[in-house]
Tab-separated table of C-alpha atoms in Angstrom:
chain	number	residue	atom	x	y	z
A	1	MET	CA	92.832	38.502	121.928
A	2	LEU	CA	95.986	37.167	122.943
A	3	ALA	CA	94.911	33.789	123.154
A	4	ALA	CA	93.645	34.363	119.028
A	5	LEU	CA	96.649	36.293	118.214
A	6	ARG	CA	98.551	32.879	119.381
A	7	GLN	CA	96.217	30.793	117.258
A	8	LEU	CA	96.928	32.422	114.477
A	9	LEU	CA	100.472	32.592	114.421
A	10	GLN	CA	100.457	28.564	115.119
A	11	LEU	CA	98.563	28.348	111.981
A	12	SER	CA	100.287	30.849	109.881
A	13	GLY	CA	103.836	29.845	111.121
A	14	GLY	CA	105.206	32.786	112.729
A	15	ASP	CA	108.991	34.008	112.618
A	16	GLY	CA	109.565	34.631	115.877
A	17	SER	CA	109.751	38.629	115.309
A	18	GLU	CA	105.878	38.624	116.665
A	19	ALA	CA	107.155	37.763	120.559
A	20	SER	CA	108.043	41.239	121.419
A	21	VAL	CA	104.351	42.098	120.501
A	22	LEU	CA	102.716	39.541	122.589
A	23	GLN	CA	104.669	39.381	125.083
A	24	ARG	CA	103.873	43.277	125.371
A	25	ILE	CA	100.329	42.417	124.960
A	26	GLU	CA	100.620	39.751	127.901
A	27	THR	CA	101.671	42.332	130.110
A	28	VAL	CA	99.395	44.736	129.852
A	29	SER	CA	96.597	42.265	130.282
A	30	PHE	CA	98.583	40.742	133.906
A	31	SER	CA	98.821	44.475	134.949
A	32	PRO	CA	96.762	45.522	138.166
A	33	GLY	CA	94.656	48.103	136.412
A	34	ALA	CA	94.187	45.573	133.102
A	35	ALA	CA	90.186	45.769	133.892
A	36	GLY	CA	90.192	49.980	133.348
A	37	ASP	CA	93.146	50.297	130.709
A	38	SER	CA	93.285	49.622	127.091
A	39	LEU	CA	95.999	48.860	124.625
A	40	THR	CA	97.985	51.837	123.404
A	41	LYS	CA	97.506	52.963	119.890
A	42	GLU	CA	101.074	51.620	119.045
A	43	LEU	CA	100.784	48.292	119.921
A	44	LEU	CA	97.082	48.061	118.635
A	45	ASP	CA	98.786	49.019	115.081
A	46	GLU	CA	101.460	46.608	115.576
A	47	ALA	CA	99.117	43.912	116.398
A	48	ARG	CA	96.749	44.763	113.222
A	49	ALA	CA	100.250	44.696	111.312
A	50	LEU	CA	100.861	41.229	112.506
A	51	VAL	CA	97.562	39.745	111.679
A	52	SER	CA	97.996	41.270	108.234
A	53	ARG	CA	101.700	39.609	107.675
A	54	SER	CA	99.840	36.429	108.811
A	55	GLU	CA	97.521	36.550	106.489
A	56	ARG	CA	99.610	37.071	103.653
A	57	ASP	CA	101.799	34.087	104.846
A	58	ALA	CA	98.260	31.963	104.930
A	59	ASP	CA	97.412	32.195	101.550
A	60	SER	CA	98.018	28.878	100.600
A	61	ALA	CA	95.458	27.306	103.478
A	62	PRO	CA	92.191	26.697	103.082
A	63	GLN	CA	89.263	29.289	102.600
A	64	MET	CA	88.142	29.209	105.910
A	65	THR	CA	91.359	30.590	107.358
A	66	GLY	CA	90.315	33.844	105.942
A	67	VAL	CA	87.435	34.309	107.861
A	68	ALA	CA	89.033	33.314	110.931
A	69	LEU	CA	91.789	36.108	110.276
A	70	SER	CA	88.716	38.304	109.168
A	71	ILE	CA	87.005	37.857	112.706
A	72	LEU	CA	90.589	38.409	114.803
A	73	LEU	CA	90.849	41.963	112.796
A	74	THR	CA	87.753	42.766	113.399
A	75	GLY	CA	88.204	41.940	117.002
A	76	ILE	CA	91.174	44.340	117.109
A	77	VAL	CA	89.121	46.899	115.130
A	78	VAL	CA	86.452	46.903	117.999
A	79	SER	CA	88.992	47.079	120.642
A	80	THR	CA	90.517	49.942	119.026
A	81	CYS	CA	86.911	51.914	118.547
A	82	THR	CA	85.771	51.028	122.526
A	83	GLN	CA	89.350	52.656	122.935
A	84	VAL	CA	88.608	55.909	121.091
A	85	GLY	CA	85.064	55.642	122.187
A	86	ALA	CA	86.566	55.964	125.987
A	87	GLN	CA	89.279	58.631	125.440
A	88	THR	CA	86.225	60.690	123.907
A	89	ALA	CA	83.890	60.318	126.954
A	90	ALA	CA	87.021	61.208	128.694
A	91	ARG	CA	87.443	64.412	127.045
A	92	THR	CA	83.742	65.311	127.521
A	93	ASP	CA	84.118	65.379	130.999
A	94	ASP	CA	85.185	68.479	132.858
A	95	PRO	CA	87.623	67.590	135.359
A	96	SER	CA	86.980	70.569	137.925
A	97	GLN	CA	83.588	70.054	137.773
A	98	LEU	CA	83.733	66.148	138.631
A	99	GLN	CA	86.258	67.484	141.345
A	100	ALA	CA	84.032	69.975	142.581
A	101	ALA	CA	81.359	67.592	142.936
A	102	ARG	CA	83.525	64.714	144.923
A	103	ALA	CA	84.650	68.276	147.247
A	104	THR	CA	80.683	68.721	147.952
A	105	TYR	CA	80.279	65.444	148.992
A	106	HIS	CA	83.502	64.811	151.194
A	107	ARG	CA	82.513	68.405	152.657
A	108	ALA	CA	78.587	66.273	153.552
A	109	LEU	CA	80.262	63.500	155.099
A	110	ASP	CA	81.919	65.813	157.586
A	111	GLU	CA	78.895	68.333	158.326
A	112	PRO	CA	78.122	67.362	161.879
A	113	ASP	CA	74.447	68.932	161.579
A	114	ARG	CA	71.836	66.736	160.036
A	115	VAL	CA	69.674	69.493	158.064
A	116	ARG	CA	73.009	71.210	156.773
A	117	ARG	CA	74.581	67.741	155.294
A	118	THR	CA	71.121	66.709	153.882
A	119	ARG	CA	71.378	70.252	152.208
A	120	THR	CA	75.022	69.824	151.176
A	121	PHE	CA	74.552	66.004	149.927
A	122	ALA	CA	71.622	67.752	147.859
A	123	GLU	CA	74.324	70.143	146.535
A	124	ALA	CA	76.760	66.962	145.656
A	125	GLU	CA	74.175	65.446	143.904
A	126	SER	CA	73.296	68.334	141.787
A	127	ALA	CA	76.897	68.744	140.815
A	128	PHE	CA	77.599	64.902	140.155
A	129	SER	CA	74.556	65.295	137.487
A	130	GLY	CA	76.723	66.982	134.765
A	131	PRO	CA	79.390	64.593	135.297
A	132	ALA	CA	77.036	61.638	135.311
A	133	SER	CA	75.488	62.406	132.281
A	134	GLN	CA	78.531	63.226	129.845
A	135	ASN	CA	80.084	59.987	131.642
A	136	ALA	CA	77.341	57.776	130.599
A	137	HIS	CA	79.389	54.790	130.363
A	138	SER	CA	81.305	54.960	134.202
A	139	PRO	CA	79.645	52.999	136.553
A	140	GLU	CA	81.894	54.356	138.975
A	141	ILE	CA	80.841	58.148	138.310
A	142	LEU	CA	77.205	56.798	138.265
A	143	THR	CA	77.850	55.286	141.675
A	144	ASP	CA	78.975	58.436	143.340
A	145	TRP	CA	76.103	60.480	141.944
A	146	GLY	CA	73.935	57.477	143.655
A	147	ASN	CA	76.051	57.994	147.000
A	148	ALA	CA	75.283	61.702	147.036
A	149	ALA	CA	71.343	60.963	146.097
A	150	LEU	CA	71.087	58.714	148.672
A	151	GLY	CA	72.959	61.315	151.385
A	152	ALA	CA	70.141	63.815	150.127
A	153	GLN	CA	67.431	61.291	150.679
A	154	ASP	CA	66.633	61.290	147.006
A	155	LEU	CA	65.811	57.581	146.959
A	156	GLY	CA	64.589	57.592	143.131
A	157	ILE	CA	67.644	58.943	141.729
A	158	ALA	CA	69.964	56.935	143.872
A	159	THR	CA	68.219	53.595	142.722
A	160	LEU	CA	68.273	54.842	139.305
A	161	ALA	CA	72.203	55.836	139.557
A	162	TYR	CA	73.009	52.419	140.916
A	163	LYS	CA	70.793	50.498	138.378
A	164	ARG	CA	72.647	52.373	135.565
A	165	ALA	CA	75.897	51.578	137.108
A	166	LEU	CA	75.117	47.747	137.801
A	167	ARG	CA	74.019	47.560	133.689
A	168	LEU	CA	77.705	48.548	133.050
A	169	ASP	CA	79.424	46.485	135.762
A	170	PRO	CA	77.488	43.890	137.144
A	171	THR	CA	80.099	43.332	139.858
A	172	LEU	CA	80.827	46.814	141.509
A	173	GLU	CA	80.383	46.071	145.022
A	174	ARG	CA	79.688	49.521	146.126
A	175	ALA	CA	76.577	49.825	143.891
A	176	GLN	CA	75.492	46.364	144.472
A	177	LYS	CA	75.553	46.756	148.490
A	178	ASN	CA	73.698	50.141	148.671
A	179	LEU	CA	71.136	49.278	145.891
A	180	SER	CA	70.669	45.717	148.232
A	181	TRP	CA	70.208	48.307	151.505
A	182	LEU	CA	67.657	50.474	149.622
A	183	ARG	CA	65.647	47.374	148.629
A	184	SER	CA	65.419	46.214	152.160
A	185	ARG	CA	64.307	49.432	153.270
A	186	ALA	CA	61.155	49.595	150.353
A	187	PRO	CA	57.907	49.289	151.768
A	188	ARG	CA	56.674	45.537	152.762
A	189	TRP	CA	53.591	45.906	150.123
A	190	LEU	CA	55.887	46.861	147.450
A	191	PRO	CA	56.936	44.283	144.774
A	192	ARG	CA	60.566	43.596	144.976
A	193	PRO	CA	62.041	42.114	141.498
A	194	GLN	CA	63.203	38.188	141.823
A	195	GLU	CA	66.313	36.975	143.081
A	196	LYS	CA	68.503	34.759	141.007
A	197	GLY	CA	66.951	31.668	140.166
A	198	ALA	CA	68.041	28.427	139.076
A	199	VAL	CA	68.429	29.735	135.525
A	200	GLU	CA	70.018	32.675	136.115
A	201	THR	CA	72.863	30.899	138.125
A	202	LEU	CA	73.416	28.884	135.456
A	203	PHE	CA	73.986	31.499	132.666
A	204	PHE	CA	76.147	33.309	135.846
A	205	TRP	CA	77.839	35.625	133.010
A	206	HIS	CA	74.395	37.359	132.375
A	207	ARG	CA	74.915	38.810	135.793
A	208	THR	CA	78.549	38.783	135.957
A	209	MET	CA	79.810	40.317	132.728
A	210	SER	CA	79.062	43.728	130.851
A	211	THR	CA	77.247	43.925	127.603
A	212	THR	CA	80.447	44.681	125.885
A	213	MET	CA	82.644	41.607	127.366
A	214	ARG	CA	79.827	39.084	126.569
A	215	HIS	CA	79.886	40.889	122.823
A	216	LEU	CA	84.049	40.154	122.597
A	217	TRP	CA	84.369	36.686	124.802
A	218	GLY	CA	81.249	35.523	122.173
A	219	ALA	CA	83.835	36.833	119.050
A	220	VAL	CA	86.574	34.803	120.426
A	221	ALA	CA	84.313	31.931	120.890
A	222	PHE	CA	83.361	31.940	117.565
A	223	ALA	CA	86.636	32.039	116.146
A	224	VAL	CA	87.947	29.128	118.124
A	225	ALA	CA	84.764	27.239	116.828
A	226	VAL	CA	86.072	28.105	113.115
A	227	LEU	CA	89.821	27.341	113.769
A	228	LEU	CA	88.891	23.742	115.165
A	229	ILE	CA	86.142	22.959	112.298
A	230	THR	CA	89.164	23.983	109.849
A	231	PRO	CA	90.268	20.632	107.949
A	232	TRP	CA	93.861	21.131	108.593
A	233	SER	CA	94.180	17.287	108.680
A	234	LEU	CA	92.359	14.311	110.017
A	235	TRP	CA	94.302	14.154	113.174
A	236	ARG	CA	92.188	13.888	116.287
A	237	GLN	CA	89.004	14.672	114.032
A	238	ALA	CA	86.348	14.102	116.279
A	239	THR	CA	88.229	15.770	119.366
A	240	ARG	CA	88.349	18.901	117.081
A	241	THR	CA	84.544	18.661	116.407
A	242	ARG	CA	83.528	18.032	119.814
A	243	LEU	CA	85.657	21.394	121.061
A	244	ALA	CA	83.721	22.978	118.181
A	245	VAL	CA	80.486	22.405	119.238
A	246	LEU	CA	81.799	23.646	122.486
A	247	ALA	CA	83.137	26.706	121.415
A	248	GLY	CA	79.805	27.373	119.405
A	249	LEU	CA	77.506	26.806	122.051
A	250	LEU	CA	79.544	28.802	124.116
A	251	TRP	CA	78.997	31.571	121.151
A	252	LEU	CA	75.486	31.147	121.107
A	253	ALA	CA	75.127	32.036	124.909
A	254	LEU	CA	77.210	34.792	125.220
A	255	THR	CA	75.721	36.852	122.172
A	256	GLY	CA	72.301	35.717	122.794
A	257	SER	CA	72.961	37.210	126.367
A	258	ALA	CA	74.575	40.350	125.240
A	259	LEU	CA	71.614	40.511	122.567
A	260	LEU	CA	68.974	39.879	125.228
A	261	ASP	CA	70.401	42.963	127.140
A	262	SER	CA	70.472	45.309	124.486
A	263	VAL	CA	66.793	45.124	123.890
A	264	THR	CA	65.474	45.111	127.250
A	265	THR	CA	64.837	48.746	127.548
A	266	ARG	CA	61.719	48.713	129.705
A	267	ASP	CA	63.697	48.884	133.172
A	268	GLY	CA	62.795	52.138	134.866
A	269	VAL	CA	62.500	53.534	138.497
A	270	VAL	CA	60.028	55.743	140.059
A	271	ALA	CA	61.890	59.210	140.516
A	272	VAL	CA	59.393	61.067	142.238
A	273	ASP	CA	57.640	60.083	145.611
A	274	GLY	CA	53.791	59.422	146.567
A	275	ILE	CA	52.467	58.773	142.976
A	276	THR	CA	49.196	57.006	142.366
A	277	LEU	CA	49.072	54.428	139.956
A	278	ARG	CA	46.073	54.624	138.000
A	279	SER	CA	43.809	51.992	136.050
A	280	ALA	CA	43.928	54.209	132.955
A	281	ASP	CA	45.556	57.215	131.362
A	282	SER	CA	43.517	59.882	133.026
A	283	ASP	CA	43.692	62.051	136.279
A	284	GLY	CA	40.404	61.052	137.317
A	285	ALA	CA	40.447	56.898	136.705
A	286	PRO	CA	40.532	55.028	139.758
A	287	ALA	CA	43.780	54.288	141.828
A	288	ALA	CA	45.286	50.666	140.736
A	289	LEU	CA	46.782	50.438	144.170
A	290	ALA	CA	45.630	51.524	147.800
A	291	SER	CA	49.137	52.756	148.675
A	292	PRO	CA	50.923	55.726	146.511
A	293	LEU	CA	53.989	54.412	145.188
A	294	PRO	CA	57.688	55.318	146.856
A	295	ALA	CA	60.163	56.977	145.493
A	296	GLY	CA	63.074	54.208	144.021
A	297	ALA	CA	60.314	51.455	143.485
A	298	GLU	CA	61.549	49.211	140.473
A	299	ILE	CA	59.677	49.268	137.186
A	300	GLU	CA	59.408	47.912	133.708
A	301	ILE	CA	57.582	51.096	131.264
A	302	HIS	CA	55.424	48.972	128.609
A	303	GLU	CA	53.736	51.899	127.075
A	304	GLN	CA	54.039	56.026	126.847
A	305	ARG	CA	50.899	57.710	125.582
A	306	GLN	CA	51.233	61.281	125.413
A	307	ASN	CA	52.016	62.391	129.262
A	308	TRP	CA	50.986	59.190	130.304
A	309	SER	CA	53.513	55.665	130.868
A	310	ARG	CA	51.886	52.386	131.216
A	311	ILE	CA	53.972	50.594	133.858
A	312	ALA	CA	54.320	47.213	135.901
A	313	LEU	CA	55.812	46.106	139.149
A	314	ALA	CA	57.696	43.356	139.970
A	315	ASP	CA	54.640	41.165	141.164
A	316	GLY	CA	52.975	41.981	137.495
A	317	THR	CA	50.583	44.435	138.705
A	318	ARG	CA	50.072	47.301	135.978
A	319	GLY	CA	48.776	50.832	135.905
A	320	TRP	CA	49.369	54.647	134.463
A	321	VAL	CA	51.699	57.041	135.973
A	322	LYS	CA	52.712	60.861	134.526
A	323	SER	CA	56.075	60.112	132.507
A	324	HIS	CA	57.675	62.873	134.055
A	325	THR	CA	57.420	60.533	137.280
A	326	VAL	CA	59.697	57.840	135.985
A	327	GLU	CA	63.044	57.257	134.726
A	328	ARG	CA	64.495	54.691	132.451
A	329	VAL	CA	67.760	52.574	133.302
A	330	VAL	CA	68.696	52.648	129.827
A	331	PRO	CA	68.214	56.732	128.653
């Protein structure tokens, strides 16, 4: 947003009064906690006012300027809505409940007896389930829930929590390491999700950026492309056209990746241990696999029919299980 504001002011001709707003936004963006912080309501209001003033000053510019200004203003509105949504989610959480869950988790870590430790971890898992549900968009709390489930040896919930956390923040190291550890201890016959291939390595942002960030950076790339193709002058028109094409391709890649991720809701996890994968939606149908599925098996849910769900393993093996035994990564 900061880069777009600067570009906008260059095009509309700033009078110097905007320096304070830009400096304050830059200070926030470079702060150590910038990844988790949001702009204050006052600063967002000043940014919107700056955009409105620039739009009035650019009345004599070509029509495409209005399009670019609208895009930038939409980005600010999205930022405001994101901030309000995060504040609302934070208010729905009961701090005492979260603190109690973490206290129980630390008590389990200090418990020397193995049986009592597992039982206390199970209490922590149950205590974290409420905050995790209330803060479904908090990867940190979801990871805490997964850690408690892992300590309680509930591998299904642990895998589910880590996958939900990584969907929100693919770079969260705690969730990455623990999920990799769970996968390494799965039975050898159980098909595992494929490792990153050449395509995923090339389009690295699909696994390293959240869906929200891909939408936002895609919007920025689109705004830059529009500004570059606006016929301000014939100066270096060929260069500006090439850069606009590059920005447009980046917009297509980021937005397409985000849209593809938003409709990929088939991912699921087996939550109950020892589930028989059957060849049809009937208790009397023959087993599709010789061994029962363990808790934590990563699957895709393709169809639901009454109390049954048709699932697929990583190698394409398909069959039916009772719906209450599986959970979707995207609730």
